[in-house]
Tab-separated table of C-alpha atoms and ligand atoms in Angstrom:
chain	number	residue	atom	x	y	z
A	8	UNK	CA	305.311	168.402	193.886
A	9	UNK	CA	306.504	165.143	192.378
A	10	UNK	CA	303.575	163.240	193.894
A	11	UNK	CA	301.063	165.693	192.502
A	12	UNK	CA	302.370	165.206	188.959
A	13	UNK	CA	302.174	161.472	189.436
A	14	UNK	CA	298.541	161.742	190.460
A	15	UNK	CA	297.701	163.826	187.427
A	16	UNK	CA	299.023	161.393	184.810
A	17	UNK	CA	296.633	158.536	184.234
A	18	UNK	CA	297.789	155.139	183.092
A	19	UNK	CA	295.746	153.137	180.591
A	20	UNK	CA	296.497	149.554	179.611
A	21	UNK	CA	295.122	147.955	176.428
A	22	UNK	CA	295.733	144.268	175.859
A	23	UNK	CA	294.676	141.128	174.028
A	24	UNK	CA	294.847	142.746	170.577
A	25	UNK	CA	296.966	142.563	167.472
A	26	UNK	CA	299.327	145.555	167.442
A	27	UNK	CA	300.878	146.724	164.172
A	28	UNK	CA	303.684	148.913	165.509
A	29	UNK	CA	305.225	150.209	162.216
A	30	UNK	CA	308.538	150.443	164.107
A	31	UNK	CA	311.930	149.932	162.418
A	32	UNK	CA	311.807	146.189	163.050
A	33	UNK	CA	308.265	146.043	161.598
A	34	UNK	CA	307.028	144.224	164.696
A	35	UNK	CA	303.440	143.025	164.827
A	36	UNK	CA	302.274	141.553	168.140
A	37	UNK	CA	299.635	138.856	167.693
A	38	UNK	CA	298.556	139.181	171.316
A	39	UNK	CA	299.904	142.556	172.297
A	40	UNK	CA	299.576	145.034	175.099
A	41	UNK	CA	300.309	148.744	175.257
A	42	UNK	CA	300.583	151.142	178.185
A	43	UNK	CA	299.694	154.814	177.892
A	44	UNK	CA	300.844	157.289	180.496
A	45	UNK	CA	299.610	160.844	180.014
A	46	UNK	CA	300.108	161.653	176.331
A	47	UNK	CA	302.850	159.072	175.706
A	48	UNK	CA	303.408	155.377	175.131
A	49	UNK	CA	305.109	153.999	178.230
A	50	UNK	CA	305.438	150.331	177.255
A	51	UNK	CA	304.525	147.915	174.474
A	52	UNK	CA	304.943	144.146	174.233
A	53	UNK	CA	303.272	140.774	174.689
A	54	UNK	CA	299.960	141.025	176.562
A	55	UNK	CA	300.965	138.716	179.401
A	56	UNK	CA	304.108	140.688	180.221
A	57	UNK	CA	302.359	144.053	179.961
A	58	UNK	CA	299.513	142.928	182.232
A	59	UNK	CA	301.872	141.449	184.807
A	60	UNK	CA	303.872	144.650	185.083
A	61	UNK	CA	301.315	147.421	184.590
A	62	UNK	CA	297.742	146.240	185.263
A	63	UNK	CA	297.882	147.136	188.960
A	64	UNK	CA	299.058	150.714	188.194
A	65	UNK	CA	296.409	151.434	185.591
A	66	UNK	CA	293.299	153.573	186.023
A	67	UNK	CA	291.774	151.774	183.038
A	68	UNK	CA	292.477	148.273	181.724
A	69	UNK	CA	290.853	147.541	178.361
A	70	UNK	CA	290.546	144.047	176.973
A	71	UNK	CA	290.619	144.588	173.208
A	72	UNK	CA	290.507	140.952	172.137
A	73	UNK	CA	289.715	140.602	168.449
A	74	UNK	CA	290.798	144.166	167.642
A	75	UNK	CA	293.756	145.546	165.687
A	76	UNK	CA	295.757	148.567	166.892
A	77	UNK	CA	297.519	150.880	164.448
A	78	UNK	CA	299.454	154.119	164.848
A	79	UNK	CA	297.201	157.156	164.289
A	80	UNK	CA	296.907	157.689	160.535
A	81	UNK	CA	298.332	160.870	159.024
A	82	UNK	CA	296.566	162.688	156.180
A	83	UNK	CA	299.125	164.996	154.573
A	84	UNK	CA	296.919	167.111	152.293
A	85	UNK	CA	293.569	168.378	153.602
A	86	UNK	CA	291.620	171.547	152.747
A	87	UNK	CA	289.587	171.966	155.928
A	88	UNK	CA	288.089	175.199	154.579
A	89	UNK	CA	286.509	173.333	151.659
A	90	UNK	CA	284.352	170.908	153.629
A	91	UNK	CA	281.243	173.108	153.306
A	92	UNK	CA	281.848	173.051	149.525
A	93	UNK	CA	281.413	169.306	149.159
A	94	UNK	CA	279.506	168.639	145.953
A	95	UNK	CA	279.654	172.173	144.524
A	96	UNK	CA	282.101	171.321	141.741
A	97	UNK	CA	281.393	167.789	140.562
A	98	UNK	CA	281.961	166.918	136.894
A	99	UNK	CA	283.255	170.356	135.880
A	100	UNK	CA	286.513	171.326	134.166
A	101	UNK	CA	289.414	172.684	136.214
A	102	UNK	CA	288.924	176.368	135.309
A	103	UNK	CA	285.215	176.252	136.234
A	104	UNK	CA	286.173	174.335	139.372
A	105	UNK	CA	288.653	177.016	140.460
A	106	UNK	CA	287.417	180.355	139.107
A	107	UNK	CA	283.653	179.876	139.323
A	108	UNK	CA	283.204	177.598	142.316
A	109	UNK	CA	286.133	177.317	144.742
A	110	UNK	CA	287.585	180.837	144.673
A	111	UNK	CA	284.192	182.592	145.055
A	112	UNK	CA	283.346	180.095	147.830
A	113	UNK	CA	286.615	180.446	149.776
A	114	UNK	CA	286.866	184.231	149.362
A	115	UNK	CA	283.429	184.639	150.962
A	116	UNK	CA	284.125	182.552	154.048
A	117	UNK	CA	283.787	184.083	157.492
A	118	UNK	CA	285.888	183.009	160.445
A	119	UNK	CA	282.883	181.084	161.782
A	120	UNK	CA	282.566	179.287	158.419
A	121	UNK	CA	286.200	178.165	158.713
A	122	UNK	CA	285.529	176.944	162.233
A	123	UNK	CA	282.438	174.944	161.213
A	124	UNK	CA	284.062	173.643	158.045
A	125	UNK	CA	287.071	172.410	160.026
A	126	UNK	CA	284.825	170.816	162.647
A	127	UNK	CA	282.863	168.945	159.985
A	128	UNK	CA	286.046	167.934	158.174
A	129	UNK	CA	287.716	166.900	161.431
A	130	UNK	CA	284.801	164.639	162.338
A	131	UNK	CA	285.172	162.820	159.025
A	132	UNK	CA	288.951	162.577	159.442
A	133	UNK	CA	288.624	161.087	162.932
A	134	UNK	CA	286.064	158.519	161.732
A	135	UNK	CA	288.649	157.314	159.210
A	136	UNK	CA	291.354	156.928	161.854
A	137	UNK	CA	293.244	160.172	161.289
A	138	UNK	CA	294.938	161.704	164.314
A	139	UNK	CA	297.125	164.221	162.488
A	140	UNK	CA	296.697	166.170	159.264
A	141	UNK	CA	298.499	168.783	157.217
A	142	UNK	CA	296.268	171.645	156.140
A	143	UNK	CA	296.852	172.422	152.468
A	144	UNK	CA	296.217	176.135	152.927
A	145	UNK	CA	292.838	177.596	153.756
A	146	UNK	CA	290.977	180.589	155.132
A	147	UNK	CA	291.043	181.891	158.728
A	148	UNK	CA	293.669	179.914	160.633
A	149	UNK	CA	292.035	181.147	163.849
A	150	UNK	CA	288.834	179.227	162.983
A	151	UNK	CA	290.814	176.113	162.058
A	152	UNK	CA	292.779	176.285	165.313
A	153	UNK	CA	289.622	176.596	167.427
A	154	UNK	CA	288.144	173.506	165.772
A	155	UNK	CA	291.318	171.399	165.976
A	156	UNK	CA	291.732	172.308	169.624
A	157	UNK	CA	288.132	171.321	170.402
A	158	UNK	CA	288.194	168.043	168.449
A	159	UNK	CA	291.424	166.913	170.126
A	160	UNK	CA	293.176	166.387	166.786
A	161	UNK	CA	296.753	167.180	165.838
A	162	UNK	CA	297.485	169.398	162.823
A	163	UNK	CA	299.949	171.507	160.880
A	164	UNK	CA	297.840	174.539	159.969
A	165	UNK	CA	298.538	176.704	156.946
A	166	UNK	CA	296.947	179.781	155.431
A	167	UNK	CA	296.109	179.885	151.726
A	168	UNK	CA	298.678	182.273	150.272
A	169	UNK	CA	298.673	183.966	146.860
A	170	UNK	CA	300.277	187.279	145.930
A	171	UNK	CA	299.729	187.280	142.163
A	172	UNK	CA	297.927	185.607	139.273
A	173	UNK	CA	294.983	185.916	136.918
A	174	UNK	CA	291.291	185.955	137.840
A	175	UNK	CA	291.613	186.213	141.629
A	176	UNK	CA	288.634	187.543	143.638
A	177	UNK	CA	289.180	191.256	144.397
A	178	UNK	CA	289.811	190.786	148.140
A	179	UNK	CA	292.645	188.382	147.390
A	180	UNK	CA	294.068	190.293	144.424
A	181	UNK	CA	294.802	193.236	146.714
A	182	UNK	CA	297.156	191.205	148.927
A	183	UNK	CA	300.806	192.206	148.819
A	184	UNK	CA	303.769	189.875	149.325
A	185	UNK	CA	304.450	191.654	152.590
A	186	UNK	CA	300.846	191.098	153.799
A	187	UNK	CA	301.102	187.406	152.974
A	188	UNK	CA	304.262	186.934	155.005
A	189	UNK	CA	303.193	189.124	157.907
A	190	UNK	CA	299.883	187.322	158.320
A	191	UNK	CA	301.601	183.935	158.455
A	192	UNK	CA	304.201	185.115	160.948
A	193	UNK	CA	301.361	186.373	163.150
A	194	UNK	CA	299.564	183.023	162.860
A	195	UNK	CA	302.787	181.320	163.878
A	196	UNK	CA	303.198	183.593	166.907
A	197	UNK	CA	299.597	183.078	167.974
A	198	UNK	CA	298.924	179.394	167.329
A	199	UNK	CA	302.157	177.426	166.946
A	200	UNK	CA	302.587	174.872	169.711
A	201	UNK	CA	299.109	175.568	171.170
A	202	UNK	CA	296.396	173.042	172.132
A	203	UNK	CA	298.783	171.072	174.387
A	204	UNK	CA	301.337	171.094	171.549
A	205	UNK	CA	298.910	169.513	169.052
A	206	UNK	CA	298.884	172.512	166.705
A	207	UNK	CA	301.837	173.601	164.630
A	208	UNK	CA	301.757	176.433	162.120
A	209	UNK	CA	303.335	176.114	158.677
A	210	UNK	CA	303.873	178.482	155.776
A	211	UNK	CA	301.766	178.119	152.640
A	212	UNK	CA	302.208	178.717	148.932
A	213	UNK	CA	299.025	177.900	147.040
A	214	UNK	CA	300.878	177.221	143.798
A	215	UNK	CA	303.569	178.685	141.565
A	216	UNK	CA	301.081	180.379	139.214
A	217	UNK	CA	299.945	182.568	142.132
A	218	UNK	CA	303.354	183.357	143.633
A	219	UNK	CA	306.023	185.922	142.893
A	220	UNK	CA	309.649	184.885	143.264
A	221	UNK	CA	309.872	187.269	146.203
A	222	UNK	CA	307.078	185.374	147.986
A	223	UNK	CA	308.741	182.019	147.301
A	224	UNK	CA	312.155	183.077	148.557
A	225	UNK	CA	310.959	185.032	151.585
A	226	UNK	CA	308.705	182.104	152.539
A	227	UNK	CA	311.674	179.739	152.282
A	228	UNK	CA	313.749	181.991	154.539
A	229	UNK	CA	310.977	182.638	157.085
A	230	UNK	CA	310.122	178.926	157.383
A	231	UNK	CA	313.795	178.010	157.826
A	232	UNK	CA	314.246	180.674	160.466
A	233	UNK	CA	311.214	179.448	162.437
A	234	UNK	CA	312.152	175.791	161.816
A	235	UNK	CA	308.745	174.986	160.358
A	236	UNK	CA	307.422	173.529	157.104
A	237	UNK	CA	306.057	174.835	153.788
A	238	UNK	CA	303.010	173.281	152.112
A	239	UNK	CA	302.585	173.917	148.374
A	240	UNK	CA	300.757	172.425	145.389
A	241	UNK	CA	303.516	171.469	142.927
A	242	UNK	CA	303.341	170.383	139.273
A	243	UNK	CA	299.620	169.619	139.295
A	244	UNK	CA	298.804	170.004	135.604
A	245	UNK	CA	300.745	170.255	132.310
A	246	UNK	CA	299.459	173.841	131.861
A	247	UNK	CA	301.325	174.863	135.033
A	248	UNK	CA	304.612	173.430	133.755
A	249	UNK	CA	304.106	175.039	130.347
A	250	UNK	CA	303.457	178.440	131.888
A	251	UNK	CA	306.618	178.186	133.994
A	252	UNK	CA	308.624	177.175	130.904
A	253	UNK	CA	307.210	180.075	128.848
A	254	UNK	CA	307.640	182.738	131.527
A	255	UNK	CA	311.109	181.698	132.675
A	256	UNK	CA	312.457	180.441	129.336
A	257	UNK	CA	313.509	177.061	130.691
A	258	UNK	CA	312.986	173.623	129.170
A	259	UNK	CA	311.415	171.871	132.203
A	260	UNK	CA	308.553	172.794	134.522
A	261	UNK	CA	307.841	173.870	138.101
A	262	UNK	CA	310.207	171.549	139.972
A	263	UNK	CA	313.139	172.500	137.735
A	264	UNK	CA	312.415	176.194	138.261
A	265	UNK	CA	312.054	175.800	142.030
A	266	UNK	CA	315.432	174.072	142.130
A	267	UNK	CA	316.977	176.826	140.008
A	268	UNK	CA	315.962	179.479	142.547
A	269	UNK	CA	317.075	177.276	145.496
A	270	UNK	CA	313.552	176.848	146.844
A	271	UNK	CA	313.625	173.059	147.228
A	272	UNK	CA	314.419	172.023	150.807
A	273	UNK	CA	313.619	169.138	153.124
A	274	UNK	CA	310.914	171.120	154.931
A	275	UNK	CA	308.825	171.380	151.744
A	276	UNK	CA	305.696	169.235	151.492
A	277	UNK	CA	304.773	169.166	147.798
A	278	UNK	CA	301.175	168.190	147.072
A	279	UNK	CA	300.312	166.055	144.040
A	280	UNK	CA	303.520	166.435	141.980
A	281	UNK	CA	301.863	164.535	139.158
A	282	UNK	CA	303.725	166.112	136.242
A	283	UNK	CA	307.378	165.534	137.111
A	284	UNK	CA	309.888	163.817	134.831
A	285	UNK	CA	312.810	161.606	135.882
A	286	UNK	CA	315.257	164.503	136.197
A	287	UNK	CA	312.775	166.329	138.441
A	288	UNK	CA	312.231	163.232	140.578
A	289	UNK	CA	316.003	163.278	141.166
A	290	UNK	CA	315.858	166.947	142.140
A	291	UNK	CA	313.064	166.305	144.656
A	292	UNK	CA	314.912	163.314	146.070
A	293	UNK	CA	318.226	165.124	146.403
A	294	UNK	CA	316.603	168.042	148.233
A	295	UNK	CA	314.650	165.754	150.606
A	296	UNK	CA	311.306	167.223	149.504
A	297	UNK	CA	308.271	165.247	150.718
A	298	UNK	CA	305.382	164.458	148.370
A	299	UNK	CA	301.716	164.067	149.286
A	300	UNK	CA	299.981	161.739	146.836
A	301	UNK	CA	296.208	162.255	146.670
A	302	UNK	CA	294.941	159.389	144.509
A	303	UNK	CA	291.239	160.312	144.285
A	304	UNK	CA	291.867	163.963	143.424
A	305	UNK	CA	294.618	163.001	140.977
A	306	UNK	CA	292.321	160.573	139.171
A	307	UNK	CA	289.577	163.110	139.002
A	308	UNK	CA	291.458	166.121	137.714
A	309	UNK	CA	295.208	165.751	137.395
A	310	UNK	CA	296.520	162.425	136.091
A	311	UNK	CA	298.762	159.528	137.146
A	312	UNK	CA	301.546	160.578	139.523
A	313	UNK	CA	304.794	158.581	139.155
A	314	UNK	CA	304.528	157.292	142.722
A	315	UNK	CA	306.521	154.081	142.280
A	316	UNK	CA	309.338	156.017	140.622
A	317	UNK	CA	309.337	158.580	143.434
A	318	UNK	CA	309.435	155.867	146.116
A	319	UNK	CA	312.221	154.050	144.207
A	320	UNK	CA	314.180	157.312	144.146
A	321	UNK	CA	313.940	157.470	147.943
A	322	UNK	CA	311.370	160.265	148.125
A	323	UNK	CA	309.148	160.227	151.209
A	324	UNK	CA	305.660	159.881	149.671
A	325	UNK	CA	302.624	160.019	151.946
A	326	UNK	CA	298.864	160.095	151.314
A	327	UNK	CA	296.270	162.860	151.376
A	328	UNK	CA	292.567	163.203	150.683
A	329	UNK	CA	292.797	166.757	149.286
A	330	UNK	CA	289.594	168.776	149.826
A	331	UNK	CA	285.940	167.736	149.716
A	332	UNK	CA	285.215	169.360	146.305
A	333	UNK	CA	288.113	167.393	144.740
A	334	UNK	CA	287.260	164.087	146.286
A	335	UNK	CA	283.934	164.202	148.150
A	336	UNK	CA	285.106	161.392	150.451
A	337	UNK	CA	287.524	162.600	153.079
A	338	UNK	CA	288.539	159.126	154.203
A	339	UNK	CA	292.216	158.198	154.327
A	340	UNK	CA	291.040	154.570	154.465
A	341	UNK	CA	289.571	154.946	150.975
A	342	UNK	CA	292.769	156.652	149.793
A	343	UNK	CA	294.864	153.674	150.928
A	344	UNK	CA	292.744	151.371	148.793
A	345	UNK	CA	292.814	153.742	145.819
A	346	UNK	CA	296.550	154.425	146.068
A	347	UNK	CA	297.274	150.745	145.763
A	348	UNK	CA	294.849	150.047	142.914
A	349	UNK	CA	295.660	153.122	140.863
A	350	UNK	CA	299.388	152.582	141.061
A	351	UNK	CA	299.066	148.899	140.159
A	352	UNK	CA	296.830	149.874	137.248
A	353	UNK	CA	299.316	152.476	136.072
A	354	UNK	CA	302.037	149.857	135.515
A	355	UNK	CA	300.706	148.467	132.267
A	356	UNK	CA	302.917	145.860	130.579
A	357	UNK	CA	303.280	145.536	126.802
A	358	UNK	CA	300.720	142.722	126.782
A	359	UNK	CA	298.180	145.000	128.475
A	360	UNK	CA	298.223	143.401	131.928
A	361	UNK	CA	298.895	145.442	135.060
A	362	UNK	CA	301.440	144.852	137.841
A	363	UNK	CA	299.811	143.463	141.003
A	364	UNK	CA	303.115	143.701	142.877
A	365	UNK	CA	303.355	147.507	142.574
A	366	UNK	CA	302.848	149.413	145.854
A	367	UNK	CA	302.142	146.412	148.106
A	368	UNK	CA	300.053	146.760	151.270
A	369	UNK	CA	303.018	147.291	153.606
A	370	UNK	CA	304.209	150.204	151.442
A	371	UNK	CA	300.755	151.808	151.541
A	372	UNK	CA	300.563	151.385	155.301
A	373	UNK	CA	303.985	153.008	155.645
A	374	UNK	CA	302.748	155.958	153.539
A	375	UNK	CA	299.931	156.774	156.001
A	376	UNK	CA	302.029	156.276	159.147
A	377	UNK	CA	305.840	156.527	159.084
A	378	UNK	CA	306.032	158.542	155.849
A	379	UNK	CA	303.136	160.729	156.975
A	380	UNK	CA	305.027	161.567	160.164
A	381	UNK	CA	308.204	162.438	158.230
A	382	UNK	CA	306.160	164.541	155.814
A	383	UNK	CA	304.768	166.673	158.626
A	384	UNK	CA	308.275	166.893	160.185
A	385	UNK	CA	307.020	165.162	163.337
A	386	UNK	CA	308.543	161.680	163.068
A	387	UNK	CA	310.389	162.049	166.376
A	388	UNK	CA	306.997	161.708	168.114
A	389	UNK	CA	304.542	160.265	165.580
A	390	UNK	CA	304.114	157.561	162.932
A	391	UNK	CA	304.721	154.369	164.928
A	392	UNK	CA	303.749	152.759	168.206
A	393	UNK	CA	306.974	152.903	170.213
A	394	UNK	CA	307.946	153.727	173.790
A	395	UNK	CA	308.330	157.488	174.211
A	396	UNK	CA	306.230	158.421	171.183
A	397	UNK	CA	302.883	160.212	171.443
A	398	UNK	CA	299.868	158.049	172.198
A	399	UNK	CA	298.099	158.469	168.824
A	400	UNK	CA	296.319	155.153	168.267
A	401	UNK	CA	293.587	153.685	166.060
A	402	UNK	CA	291.504	150.737	167.250
A	403	UNK	CA	290.088	148.712	164.354
A	404	UNK	CA	287.293	146.177	164.710
A	405	UNK	CA	287.765	143.684	161.868
A	406	UNK	CA	284.888	141.386	162.910
A	407	UNK	CA	282.361	142.662	160.375
A	408	UNK	CA	281.274	141.539	156.912
A	409	UNK	CA	283.712	144.047	155.375
A	410	UNK	CA	286.848	142.331	156.709
A	411	UNK	CA	286.135	138.760	157.834
A	412	UNK	CA	288.124	136.530	157.513
A	413	UNK	CA	291.479	138.180	158.281
A	414	UNK	CA	294.317	135.892	157.164
A	415	UNK	CA	296.898	138.638	156.590
A	416	UNK	CA	296.322	141.650	158.837
A	417	UNK	CA	298.462	144.036	156.755
A	418	UNK	CA	296.703	143.355	153.459
A	419	UNK	CA	293.307	143.295	155.211
A	420	UNK	CA	293.900	146.789	156.586
A	421	UNK	CA	294.747	148.160	153.123
A	422	UNK	CA	292.420	146.191	150.839
A	423	UNK	CA	289.401	145.309	153.014
A	424	UNK	CA	289.099	147.840	155.804
A	425	UNK	CA	286.381	150.485	155.454
A	426	UNK	CA	286.046	153.673	157.447
A	427	UNK	CA	283.273	151.910	159.378
A	428	UNK	CA	285.788	149.420	160.807
A	429	UNK	CA	287.516	152.215	162.733
A	430	UNK	CA	286.084	151.769	166.204
A	431	UNK	CA	288.017	154.168	168.446
A	432	UNK	CA	290.721	156.804	168.042
A	433	UNK	CA	293.144	158.167	170.627
A	434	UNK	CA	295.165	161.353	170.092
A	435	UNK	CA	297.738	162.678	172.529
A	436	UNK	CA	296.626	160.095	175.100
A	437	UNK	CA	292.916	161.018	175.006
A	438	UNK	CA	290.043	159.248	173.272
A	439	UNK	CA	288.738	161.558	170.566
A	440	UNK	CA	286.394	158.819	169.313
A	441	UNK	CA	285.214	155.922	171.436
A	442	UNK	CA	283.015	153.145	170.037
A	443	UNK	CA	282.422	155.285	166.916
A	444	UNK	CA	281.229	158.260	168.950
A	445	UNK	CA	283.166	161.508	168.633
A	446	UNK	CA	283.863	162.436	172.239
A	447	UNK	CA	284.608	166.176	172.303
A	448	UNK	CA	281.804	167.660	170.200
A	449	UNK	CA	278.145	166.974	169.437
A	450	UNK	CA	278.332	165.527	165.930
A	451	UNK	CA	274.612	166.008	165.169
A	452	UNK	CA	274.695	169.666	166.164
A	453	UNK	CA	277.678	170.340	163.937
A	454	UNK	CA	276.063	168.612	160.960
A	455	UNK	CA	272.998	170.804	161.433
A	456	UNK	CA	274.996	174.039	161.701
A	457	UNK	CA	277.235	173.076	158.764
A	458	UNK	CA	274.223	172.530	156.498
A	459	UNK	CA	272.883	176.000	157.266
A	460	UNK	CA	276.278	177.702	156.949
A	461	UNK	CA	276.925	176.031	153.596
A	462	UNK	CA	273.639	177.238	152.077
A	463	UNK	CA	274.229	180.791	153.301
A	464	UNK	CA	277.828	180.800	152.084
A	465	UNK	CA	276.892	179.685	148.577
A	466	UNK	CA	274.216	182.379	148.444
A	467	UNK	CA	276.714	185.030	149.577
A	468	UNK	CA	279.252	183.849	147.011
A	469	UNK	CA	276.646	183.892	144.220
A	470	UNK	CA	277.282	180.240	143.358
A	471	UNK	CA	274.368	178.580	141.593
A	472	UNK	CA	274.658	174.975	140.521
A	473	UNK	CA	272.977	173.906	137.287
A	474	UNK	CA	270.324	171.270	137.949
A	475	UNK	CA	270.898	167.774	136.610
A	476	UNK	CA	268.363	165.459	135.078
A	477	UNK	CA	264.744	166.305	135.617
A	478	UNK	CA	264.375	167.200	139.275
A	479	UNK	CA	260.711	168.107	139.849
B	7	ZN	ZN1	294.965	170.723	147.384
């Protein structure tokens, strides 16, 4: 029996590359080697030592000279359901965006649409070096799970949950609090810990304006009982805070109210959290709430999040792309670049200059690795390249016009790297992209099917986009 198991686990050795481990000692091997056994990292160190000890045992020995290895990147706020809606809500105000584009679109999705949308989204995530993502809350978890399983990715899947609010499509408006909880418990039963343990199921709250207190509190209790997380959009716009203040007769916004009803816990992943004041930053920090900062989406529709202040207060802040209609580009590589620039630009001194030292490259890199892993409550196995952790690895080829010359590998990764520099991606010990080719699905076929499904979905939802300029 023992021998059989031994035969089944393959050993892969990669060597000759720079390895940015993101471990506690912040080790970077100039000429490093790493050994993968099954789905785990078995050894890591200097190339010569790794080769001497493991090369003879390996089924595959890869010389990755000139490449940089990183832990798999973690995108902590993704709307997989919205990928087929890329470009349907550009340059419109938030109410048009939500009520006239996104809600009609999402409420008309079939299970197959969710599957295709997640496949298309997943392909883009993998190309940008993502091995794990947190779904922000979308339609048809079954479709998402099928796609994640097939792509070989890792994900925390969440259903979009609303039990109240103005202007909801009729099929959603009919949902009771009980329905919302029951459906999520069933998703948990069915899909949690499936796909070789790559899929986990979380609870969702779309946002406070679409949630009763009963939903908030029962979600808190159910998630605690099942030892899973909650993903929720928190304090996105001033209007949200104002509404909470008016309805509940309090003098601060969403975060203050959530604390008042004992909703804030360390398993809460709060998306955006742009409109929080200093007292609310303290509340988030004290409760151990994690924050997903989505720089592109924030710049487009929400505002400047106090990211430096949140990091200074000890809050675990990670990065997310948000959905395709809020960003268009679903590349975590682009978000790294934006997160740094936007947060430097936000620190304007009295003389009008900005602060180039704000959010340095190593902080940004921590946000998409170590902090990402903590945010998805998976840091015991993810976020760094260390013995015993899951083999989720990104291979970067820096020898292109986008990155050459590389004098400082950490700053090059954050400020120079493009999605196109991501060469190969391993998740759970298997290559899900090799030499820029997605391994588990036919990318061209999915692009074709996604185009058709998107046109049909928009027709079904009655969404017509006004034409721009003089298209003849
Ligand atoms: Zn979102």
